[in-house]
XYZ file of N, CA, C and O in Angstrom:
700
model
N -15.052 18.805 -34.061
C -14.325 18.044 -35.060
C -15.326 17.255 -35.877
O -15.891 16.288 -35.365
N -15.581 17.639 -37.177
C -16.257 16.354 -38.189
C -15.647 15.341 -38.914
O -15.054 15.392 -39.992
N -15.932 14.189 -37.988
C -15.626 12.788 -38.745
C -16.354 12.219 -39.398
O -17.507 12.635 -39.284
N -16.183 11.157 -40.285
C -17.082 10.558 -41.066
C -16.788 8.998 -41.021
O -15.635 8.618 -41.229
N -17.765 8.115 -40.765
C -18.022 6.971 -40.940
C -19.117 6.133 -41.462
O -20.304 6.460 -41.465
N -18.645 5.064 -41.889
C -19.913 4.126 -42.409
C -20.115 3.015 -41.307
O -19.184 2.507 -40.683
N -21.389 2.717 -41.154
C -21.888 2.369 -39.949
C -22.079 0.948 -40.464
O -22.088 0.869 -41.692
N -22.268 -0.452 -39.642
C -21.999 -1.393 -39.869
C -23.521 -2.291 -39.870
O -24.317 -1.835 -39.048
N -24.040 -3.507 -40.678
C -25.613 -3.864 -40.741
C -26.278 -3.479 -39.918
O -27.409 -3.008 -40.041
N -25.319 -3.710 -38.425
C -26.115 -3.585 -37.118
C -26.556 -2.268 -36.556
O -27.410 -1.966 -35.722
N -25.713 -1.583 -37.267
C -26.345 0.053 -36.847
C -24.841 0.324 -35.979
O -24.739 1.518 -35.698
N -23.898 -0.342 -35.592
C -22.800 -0.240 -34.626
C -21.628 0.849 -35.962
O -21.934 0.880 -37.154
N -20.574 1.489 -35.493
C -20.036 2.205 -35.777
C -18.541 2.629 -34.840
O -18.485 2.746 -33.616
N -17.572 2.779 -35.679
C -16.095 3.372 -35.409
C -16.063 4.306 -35.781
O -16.570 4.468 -36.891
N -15.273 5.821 -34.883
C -14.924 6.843 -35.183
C -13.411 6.719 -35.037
O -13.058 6.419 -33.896
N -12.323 6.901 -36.039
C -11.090 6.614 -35.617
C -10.447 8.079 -35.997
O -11.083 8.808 -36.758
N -9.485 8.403 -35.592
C -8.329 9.848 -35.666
C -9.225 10.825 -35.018
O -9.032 11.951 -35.476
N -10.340 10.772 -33.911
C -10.805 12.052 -33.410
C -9.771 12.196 -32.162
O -9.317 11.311 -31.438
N -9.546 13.606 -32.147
C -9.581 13.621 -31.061
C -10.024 13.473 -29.350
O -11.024 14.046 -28.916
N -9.541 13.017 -28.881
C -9.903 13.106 -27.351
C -10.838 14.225 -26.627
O -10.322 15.342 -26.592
N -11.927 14.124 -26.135
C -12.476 15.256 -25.246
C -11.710 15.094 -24.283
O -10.864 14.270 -23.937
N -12.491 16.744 -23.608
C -11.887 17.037 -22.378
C -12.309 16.535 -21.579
O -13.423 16.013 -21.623
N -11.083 16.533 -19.980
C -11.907 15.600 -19.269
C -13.528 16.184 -18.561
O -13.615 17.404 -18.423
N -14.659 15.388 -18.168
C -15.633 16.236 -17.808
C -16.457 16.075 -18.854
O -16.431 15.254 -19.771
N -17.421 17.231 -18.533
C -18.503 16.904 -19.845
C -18.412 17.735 -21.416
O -18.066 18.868 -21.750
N -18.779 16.850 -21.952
C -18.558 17.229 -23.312
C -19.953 16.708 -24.056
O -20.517 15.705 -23.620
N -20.515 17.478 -25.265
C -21.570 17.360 -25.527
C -20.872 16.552 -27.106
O -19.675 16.570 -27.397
N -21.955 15.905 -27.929
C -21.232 14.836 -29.320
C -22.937 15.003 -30.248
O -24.077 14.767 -29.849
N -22.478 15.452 -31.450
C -24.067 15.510 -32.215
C -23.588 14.565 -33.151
O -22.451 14.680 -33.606
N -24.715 13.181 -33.650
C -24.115 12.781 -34.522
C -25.409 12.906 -35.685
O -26.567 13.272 -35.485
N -24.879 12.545 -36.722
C -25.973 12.588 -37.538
C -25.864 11.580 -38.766
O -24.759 11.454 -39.293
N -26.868 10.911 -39.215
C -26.644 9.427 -39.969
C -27.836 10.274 -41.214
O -28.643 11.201 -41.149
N -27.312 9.232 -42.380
C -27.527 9.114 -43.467
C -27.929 7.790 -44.112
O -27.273 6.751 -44.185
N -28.973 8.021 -44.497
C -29.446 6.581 -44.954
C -29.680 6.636 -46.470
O -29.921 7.721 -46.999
N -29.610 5.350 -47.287
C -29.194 5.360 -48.581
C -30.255 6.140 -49.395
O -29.907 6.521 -50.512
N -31.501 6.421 -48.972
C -32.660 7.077 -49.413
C -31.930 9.110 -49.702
O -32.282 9.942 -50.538
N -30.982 9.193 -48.700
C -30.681 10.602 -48.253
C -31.194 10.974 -47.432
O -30.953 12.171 -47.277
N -32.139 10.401 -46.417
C -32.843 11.074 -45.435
C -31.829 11.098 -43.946
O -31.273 10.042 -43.642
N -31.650 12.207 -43.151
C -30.870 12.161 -42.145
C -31.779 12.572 -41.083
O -32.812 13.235 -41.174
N -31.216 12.062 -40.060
C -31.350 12.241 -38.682
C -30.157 12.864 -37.562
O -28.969 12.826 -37.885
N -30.482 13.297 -36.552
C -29.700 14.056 -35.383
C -29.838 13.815 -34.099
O -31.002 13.746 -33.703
N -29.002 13.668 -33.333
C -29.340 13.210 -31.835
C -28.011 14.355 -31.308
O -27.148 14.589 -32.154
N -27.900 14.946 -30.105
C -27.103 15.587 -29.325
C -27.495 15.254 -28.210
O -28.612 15.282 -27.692
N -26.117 14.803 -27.713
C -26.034 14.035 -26.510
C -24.929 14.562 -25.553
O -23.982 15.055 -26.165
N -24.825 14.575 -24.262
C -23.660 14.820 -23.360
C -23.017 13.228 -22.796
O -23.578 12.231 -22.341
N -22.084 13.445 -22.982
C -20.930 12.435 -21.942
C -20.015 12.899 -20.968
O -19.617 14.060 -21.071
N -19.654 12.259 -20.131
C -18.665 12.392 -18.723
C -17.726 11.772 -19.339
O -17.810 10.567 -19.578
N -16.578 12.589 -19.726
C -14.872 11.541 -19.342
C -14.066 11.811 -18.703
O -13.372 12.825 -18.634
N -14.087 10.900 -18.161
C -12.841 10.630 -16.560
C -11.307 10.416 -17.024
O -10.765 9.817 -17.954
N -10.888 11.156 -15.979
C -9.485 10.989 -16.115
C -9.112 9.117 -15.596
O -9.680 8.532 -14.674
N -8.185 8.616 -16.373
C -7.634 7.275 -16.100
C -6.853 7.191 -14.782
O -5.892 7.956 -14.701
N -7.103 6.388 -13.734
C -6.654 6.677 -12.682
C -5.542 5.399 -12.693
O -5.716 4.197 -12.892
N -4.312 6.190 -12.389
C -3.097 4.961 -13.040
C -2.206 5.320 -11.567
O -1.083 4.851 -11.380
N -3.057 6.426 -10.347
C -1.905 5.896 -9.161
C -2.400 5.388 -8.142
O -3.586 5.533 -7.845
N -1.518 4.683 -7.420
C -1.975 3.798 -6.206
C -2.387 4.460 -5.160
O -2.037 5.640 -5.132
N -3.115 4.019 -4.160
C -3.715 4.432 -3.016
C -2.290 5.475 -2.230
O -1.080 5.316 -2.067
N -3.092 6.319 -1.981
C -1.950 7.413 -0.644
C -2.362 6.755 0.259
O -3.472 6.228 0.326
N -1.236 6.712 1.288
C -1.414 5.919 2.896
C -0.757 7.417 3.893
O -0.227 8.482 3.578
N -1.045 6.934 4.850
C -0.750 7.786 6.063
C -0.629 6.786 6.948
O -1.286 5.856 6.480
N 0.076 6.309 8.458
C 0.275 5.299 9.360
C 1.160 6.227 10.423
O 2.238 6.639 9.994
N 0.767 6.592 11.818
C 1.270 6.583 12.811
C 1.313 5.698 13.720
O 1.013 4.519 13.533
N 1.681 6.172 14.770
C 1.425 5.270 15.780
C 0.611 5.720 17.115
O 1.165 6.639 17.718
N -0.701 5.207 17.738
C -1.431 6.006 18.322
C -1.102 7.141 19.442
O -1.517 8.268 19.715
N -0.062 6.163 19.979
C 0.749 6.821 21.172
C 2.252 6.781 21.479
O 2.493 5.846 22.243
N 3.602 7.649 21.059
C 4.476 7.606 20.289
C 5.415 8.264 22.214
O 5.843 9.335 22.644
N 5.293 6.830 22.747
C 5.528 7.229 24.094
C 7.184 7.518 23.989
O 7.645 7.255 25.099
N 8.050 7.874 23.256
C 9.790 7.902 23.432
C 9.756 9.129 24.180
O 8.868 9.533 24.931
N 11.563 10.010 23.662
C 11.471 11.230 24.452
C 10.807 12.508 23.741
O 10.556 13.529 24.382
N 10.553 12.381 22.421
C 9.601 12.879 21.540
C 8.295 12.054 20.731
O 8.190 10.916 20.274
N 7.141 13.530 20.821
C 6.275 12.594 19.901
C 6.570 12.717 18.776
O 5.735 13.436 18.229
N 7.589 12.288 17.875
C 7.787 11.837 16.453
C 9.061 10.952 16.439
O 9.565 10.643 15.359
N 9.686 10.465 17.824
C 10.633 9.454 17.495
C 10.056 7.957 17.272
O 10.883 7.046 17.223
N 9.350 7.802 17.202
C 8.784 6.482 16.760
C 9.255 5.857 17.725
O 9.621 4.734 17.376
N 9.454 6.119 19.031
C 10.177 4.861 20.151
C 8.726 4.892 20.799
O 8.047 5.911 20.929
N 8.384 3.683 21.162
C 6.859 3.414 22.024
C 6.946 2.168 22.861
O 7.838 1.365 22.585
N 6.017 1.881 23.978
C 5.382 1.313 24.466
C 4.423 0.394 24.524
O 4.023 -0.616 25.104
N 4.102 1.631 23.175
C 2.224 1.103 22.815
C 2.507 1.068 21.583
O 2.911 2.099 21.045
N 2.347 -0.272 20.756
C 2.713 -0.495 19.574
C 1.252 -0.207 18.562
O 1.328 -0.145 17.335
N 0.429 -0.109 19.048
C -0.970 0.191 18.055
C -0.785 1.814 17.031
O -0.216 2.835 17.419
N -1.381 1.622 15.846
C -0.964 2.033 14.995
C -2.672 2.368 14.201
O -3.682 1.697 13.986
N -2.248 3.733 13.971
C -3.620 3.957 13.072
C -3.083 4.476 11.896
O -1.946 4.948 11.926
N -3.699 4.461 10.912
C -3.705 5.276 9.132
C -5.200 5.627 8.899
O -6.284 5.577 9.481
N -4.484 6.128 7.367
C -5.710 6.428 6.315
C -5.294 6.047 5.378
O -4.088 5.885 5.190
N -6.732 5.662 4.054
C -5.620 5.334 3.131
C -6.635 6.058 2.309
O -7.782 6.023 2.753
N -6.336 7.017 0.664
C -7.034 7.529 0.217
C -6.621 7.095 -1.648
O -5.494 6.776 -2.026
N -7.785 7.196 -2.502
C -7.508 6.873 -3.750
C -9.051 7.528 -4.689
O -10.166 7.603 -4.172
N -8.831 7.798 -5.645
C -9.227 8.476 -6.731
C -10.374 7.765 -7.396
O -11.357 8.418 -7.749
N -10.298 6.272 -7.618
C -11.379 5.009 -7.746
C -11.772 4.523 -6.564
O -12.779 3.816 -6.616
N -11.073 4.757 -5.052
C -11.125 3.738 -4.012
C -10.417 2.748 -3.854
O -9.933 2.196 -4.841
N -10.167 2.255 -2.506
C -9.273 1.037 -2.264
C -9.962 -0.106 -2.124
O -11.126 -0.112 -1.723
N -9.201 -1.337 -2.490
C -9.910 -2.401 -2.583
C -9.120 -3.317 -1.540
O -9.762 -4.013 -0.753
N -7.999 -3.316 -1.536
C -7.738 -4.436 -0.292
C -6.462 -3.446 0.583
O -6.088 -2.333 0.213
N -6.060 -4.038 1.546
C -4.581 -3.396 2.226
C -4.321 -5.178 2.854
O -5.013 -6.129 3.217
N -2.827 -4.817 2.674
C -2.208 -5.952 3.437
C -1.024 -5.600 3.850
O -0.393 -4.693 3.307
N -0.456 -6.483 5.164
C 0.088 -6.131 5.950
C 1.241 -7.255 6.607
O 1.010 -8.204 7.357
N 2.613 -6.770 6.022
C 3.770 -8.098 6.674
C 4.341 -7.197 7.347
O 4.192 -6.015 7.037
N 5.166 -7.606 8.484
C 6.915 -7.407 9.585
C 7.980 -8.077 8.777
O 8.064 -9.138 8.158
N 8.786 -7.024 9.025
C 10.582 -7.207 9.400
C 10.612 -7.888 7.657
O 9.971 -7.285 6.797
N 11.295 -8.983 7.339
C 11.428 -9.941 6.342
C 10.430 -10.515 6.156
O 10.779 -11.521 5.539
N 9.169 -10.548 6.312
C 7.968 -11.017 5.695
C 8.184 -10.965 4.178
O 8.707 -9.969 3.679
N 7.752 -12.128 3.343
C 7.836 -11.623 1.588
C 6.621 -11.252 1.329
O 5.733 -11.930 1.846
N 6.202 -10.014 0.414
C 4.535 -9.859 0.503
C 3.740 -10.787 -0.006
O 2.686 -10.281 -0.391
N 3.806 -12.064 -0.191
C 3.124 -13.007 -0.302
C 2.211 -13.656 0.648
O 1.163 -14.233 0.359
N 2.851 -13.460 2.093
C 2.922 -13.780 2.886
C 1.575 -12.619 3.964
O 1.089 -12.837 5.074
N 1.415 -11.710 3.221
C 1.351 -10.175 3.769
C -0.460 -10.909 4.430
O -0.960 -11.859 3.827
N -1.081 -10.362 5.497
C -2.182 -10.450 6.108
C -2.941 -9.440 5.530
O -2.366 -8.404 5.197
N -4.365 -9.591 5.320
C -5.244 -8.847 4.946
C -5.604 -7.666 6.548
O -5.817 -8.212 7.630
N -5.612 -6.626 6.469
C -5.834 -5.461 7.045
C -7.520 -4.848 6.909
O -7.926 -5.041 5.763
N -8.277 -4.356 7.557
C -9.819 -4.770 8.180
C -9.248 -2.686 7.697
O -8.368 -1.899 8.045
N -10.386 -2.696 6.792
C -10.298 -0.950 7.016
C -11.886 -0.721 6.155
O -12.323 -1.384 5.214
N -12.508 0.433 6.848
C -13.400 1.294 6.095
C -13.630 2.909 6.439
O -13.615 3.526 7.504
N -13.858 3.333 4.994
C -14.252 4.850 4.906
C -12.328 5.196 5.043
O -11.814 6.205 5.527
N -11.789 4.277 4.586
C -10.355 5.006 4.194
C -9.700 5.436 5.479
O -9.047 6.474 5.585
N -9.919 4.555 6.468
C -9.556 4.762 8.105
C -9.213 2.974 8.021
O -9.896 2.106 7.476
N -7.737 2.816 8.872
C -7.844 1.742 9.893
C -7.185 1.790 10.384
O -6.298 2.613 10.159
N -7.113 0.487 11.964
C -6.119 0.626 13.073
C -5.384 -0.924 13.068
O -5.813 -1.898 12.449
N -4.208 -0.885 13.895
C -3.866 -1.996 14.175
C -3.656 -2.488 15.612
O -2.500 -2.437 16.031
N -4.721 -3.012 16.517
C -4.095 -2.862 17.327
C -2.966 -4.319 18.048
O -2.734 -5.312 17.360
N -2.490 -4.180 19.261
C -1.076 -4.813 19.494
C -1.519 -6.548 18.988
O -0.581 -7.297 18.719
N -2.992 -7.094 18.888
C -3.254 -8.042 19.069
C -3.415 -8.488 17.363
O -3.138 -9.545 16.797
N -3.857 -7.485 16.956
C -3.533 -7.157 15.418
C -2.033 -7.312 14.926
O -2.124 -7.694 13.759
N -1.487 -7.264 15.066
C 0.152 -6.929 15.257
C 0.776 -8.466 15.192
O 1.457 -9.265 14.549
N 0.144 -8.274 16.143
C 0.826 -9.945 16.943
C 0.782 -11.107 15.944
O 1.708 -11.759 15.459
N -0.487 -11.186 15.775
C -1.404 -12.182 14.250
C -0.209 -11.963 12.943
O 0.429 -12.855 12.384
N -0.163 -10.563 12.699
C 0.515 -10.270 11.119
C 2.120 -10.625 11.544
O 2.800 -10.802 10.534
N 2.869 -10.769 12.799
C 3.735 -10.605 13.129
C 3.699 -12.844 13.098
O 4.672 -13.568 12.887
N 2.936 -13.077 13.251
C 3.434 -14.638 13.619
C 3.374 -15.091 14.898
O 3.068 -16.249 15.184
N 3.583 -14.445 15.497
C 4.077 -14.393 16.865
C 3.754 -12.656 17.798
O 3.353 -11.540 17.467
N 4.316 -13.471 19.329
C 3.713 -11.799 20.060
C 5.440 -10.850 19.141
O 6.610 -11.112 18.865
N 4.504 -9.789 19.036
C 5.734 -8.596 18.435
C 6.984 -8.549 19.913
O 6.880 -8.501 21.139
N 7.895 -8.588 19.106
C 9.233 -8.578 20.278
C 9.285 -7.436 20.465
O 8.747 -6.692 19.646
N 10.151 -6.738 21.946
C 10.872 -5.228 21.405
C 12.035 -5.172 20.663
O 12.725 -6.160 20.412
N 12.306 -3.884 20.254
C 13.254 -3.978 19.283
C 12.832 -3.358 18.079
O 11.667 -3.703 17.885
N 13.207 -2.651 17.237
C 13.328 -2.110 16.020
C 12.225 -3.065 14.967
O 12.381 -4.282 14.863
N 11.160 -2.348 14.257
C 10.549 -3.389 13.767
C 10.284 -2.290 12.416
O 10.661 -1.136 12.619
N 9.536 -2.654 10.791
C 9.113 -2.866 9.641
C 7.991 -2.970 9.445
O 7.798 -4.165 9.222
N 7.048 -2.414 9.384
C 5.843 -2.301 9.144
C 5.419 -2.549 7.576
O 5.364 -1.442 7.040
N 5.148 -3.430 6.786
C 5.281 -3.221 5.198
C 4.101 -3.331 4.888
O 3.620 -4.454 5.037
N 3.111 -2.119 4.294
C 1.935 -2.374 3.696
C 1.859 -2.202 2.198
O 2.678 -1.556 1.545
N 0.850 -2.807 1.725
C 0.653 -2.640 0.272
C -0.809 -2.560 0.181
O -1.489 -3.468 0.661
N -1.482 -1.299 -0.538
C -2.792 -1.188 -0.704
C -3.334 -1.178 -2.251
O -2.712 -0.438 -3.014
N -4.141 -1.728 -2.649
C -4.752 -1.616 -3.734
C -5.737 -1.012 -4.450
O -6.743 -1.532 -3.969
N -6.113 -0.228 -5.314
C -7.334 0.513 -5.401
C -8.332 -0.363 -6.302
O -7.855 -1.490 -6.437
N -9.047 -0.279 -6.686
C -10.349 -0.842 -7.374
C -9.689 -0.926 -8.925
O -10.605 -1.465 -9.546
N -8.942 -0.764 -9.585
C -8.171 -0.286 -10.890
C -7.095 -1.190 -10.723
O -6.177 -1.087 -11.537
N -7.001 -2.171 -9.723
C -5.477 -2.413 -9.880
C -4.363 -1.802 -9.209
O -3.774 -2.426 -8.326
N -4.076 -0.837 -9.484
C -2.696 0.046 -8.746
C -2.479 -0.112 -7.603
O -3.301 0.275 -6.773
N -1.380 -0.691 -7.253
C -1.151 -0.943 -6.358
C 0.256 0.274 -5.646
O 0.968 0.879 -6.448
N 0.424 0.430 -4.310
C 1.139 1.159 -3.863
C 1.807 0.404 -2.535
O 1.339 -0.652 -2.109
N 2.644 0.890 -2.093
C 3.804 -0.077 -1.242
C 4.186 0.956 -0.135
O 4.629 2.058 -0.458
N 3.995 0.562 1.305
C 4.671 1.687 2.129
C 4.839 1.084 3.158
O 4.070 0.168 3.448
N 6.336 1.585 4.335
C 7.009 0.812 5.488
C 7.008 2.067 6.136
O 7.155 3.245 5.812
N 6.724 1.206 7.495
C 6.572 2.003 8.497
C 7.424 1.681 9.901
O 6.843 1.235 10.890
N 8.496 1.884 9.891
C 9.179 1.825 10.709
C 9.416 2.325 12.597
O 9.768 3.462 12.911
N 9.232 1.598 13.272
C 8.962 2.069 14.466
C 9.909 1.160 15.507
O 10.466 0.221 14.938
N 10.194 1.294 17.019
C 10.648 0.447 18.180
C 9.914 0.440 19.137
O 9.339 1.359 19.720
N 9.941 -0.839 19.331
C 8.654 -1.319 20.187
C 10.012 -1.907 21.690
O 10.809 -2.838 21.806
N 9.595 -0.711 22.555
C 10.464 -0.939 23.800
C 8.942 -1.182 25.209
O 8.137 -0.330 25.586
N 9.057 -2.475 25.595
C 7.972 -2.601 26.600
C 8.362 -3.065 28.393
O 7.801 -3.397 29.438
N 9.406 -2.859 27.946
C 10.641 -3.011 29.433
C 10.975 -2.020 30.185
O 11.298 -0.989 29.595
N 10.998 -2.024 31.458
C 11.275 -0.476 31.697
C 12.970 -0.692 31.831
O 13.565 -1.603 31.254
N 13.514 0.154 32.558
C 14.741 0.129 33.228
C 15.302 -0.918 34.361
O 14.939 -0.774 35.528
N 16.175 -1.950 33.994
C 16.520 -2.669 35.215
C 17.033 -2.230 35.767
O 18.095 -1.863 35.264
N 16.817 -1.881 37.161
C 18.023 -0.825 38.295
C 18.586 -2.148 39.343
O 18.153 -3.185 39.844
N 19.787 -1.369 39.286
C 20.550 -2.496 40.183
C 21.324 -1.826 41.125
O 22.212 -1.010 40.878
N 20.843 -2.314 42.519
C 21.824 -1.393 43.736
C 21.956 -2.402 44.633
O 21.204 -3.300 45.012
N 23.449 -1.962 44.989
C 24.323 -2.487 45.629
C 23.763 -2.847 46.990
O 23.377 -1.826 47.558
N 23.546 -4.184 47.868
C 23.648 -4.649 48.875
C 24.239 -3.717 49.733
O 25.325 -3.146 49.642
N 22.871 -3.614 51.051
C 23.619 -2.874 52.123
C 23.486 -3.727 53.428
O 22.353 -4.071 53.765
N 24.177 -3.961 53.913
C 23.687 -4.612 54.743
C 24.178 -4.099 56.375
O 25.328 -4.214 56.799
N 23.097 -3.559 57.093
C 22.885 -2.940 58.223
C 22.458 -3.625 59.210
O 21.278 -3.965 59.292
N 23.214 -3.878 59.956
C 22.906 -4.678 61.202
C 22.926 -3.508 62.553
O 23.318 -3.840 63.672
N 22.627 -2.659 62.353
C 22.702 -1.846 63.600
C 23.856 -1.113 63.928
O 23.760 -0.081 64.591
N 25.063 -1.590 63.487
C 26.381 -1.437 64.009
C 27.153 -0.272 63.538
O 27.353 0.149 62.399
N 27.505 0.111 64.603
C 28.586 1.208 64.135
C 29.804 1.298 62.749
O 30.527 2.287 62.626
């Protein structure tokens, strides 16, 4: 595409109505004119990146998913691992329970796009020791750009076994 502009005292310059290159490399020749008529040429390559406008992907299980299947989310063992992956990189993760407002949300310890939580971890973001019972996992991660992304992770944290109750016998020998 040939555009034309007049360049400003400083030597600085606007190209306006070009089109966009592709993303990747693209090569740009420009060539200036000075009031004498004498011109010059430079050809140059540039990199353009695509604008990265989505939030971090997450992944979050739970390490050991003790129910009557491993994918009912019923456990024992409340520790919890992810990944989190993004296009610029992530810059923070944070981490609230149940009705937490994300204001409120705890900063989350992760590198190389790996982290864990474990029960003591939990406990801290939770306020308190995690109860059993049906719980909300709410993270929000951020990438280096801003974008932010939002994800719940829902699980039951059962750490009780079975109360068994049997009936009094009472044997004295006797017929």
């Amino acid at each position: 595409t040939d555009a034309t502009t007049v360049s400003e005292d400083d030597g600085s310059f606007t190209l306006t109505n070009v089109p966009l290159p592709a993303i990747g490399q693209n090569a740009i020749t420009l060539t200036t004119t000075d009031a004498a008529g004498n011109t010059g040429t430079i050809t140059t390559t540039f990199n353009r990146t695509a604008i990265d406008t989505d939030g971090p992907a997450a992944s979050i299980n739970l390490v050991n998913d003790t129910g009557a299947s491993a994918t009912d989310r019923l456990t024992s063992d409340a520790r919890l691992t992810g990944t989190l992956a993004d296009a610029s990189g992530v810059m923070s993760l944070k981490a609230g329970f149940d009705a937490a407002l994300p204001g409120s949300y705890s900063p989350v310890a992760f590198a190389n796009g790996a982290f864990s939580l474990s029960r003591a971890a939990q406990d801290s973001i939770f306020g308190q020791t995690l109860s059993d019972g049906p719980h909300t996992l709410h993270l929000v991660a951020t990438d280096t750009v801003e974008n932010i992304s939002s994800f719940n992770f829902t699980f039951t944290l059962d750490t009780h076994g079975p109360v068994l109750q049997a009936p009094v016998v009472n044997n004295e020998g006797h017929n």
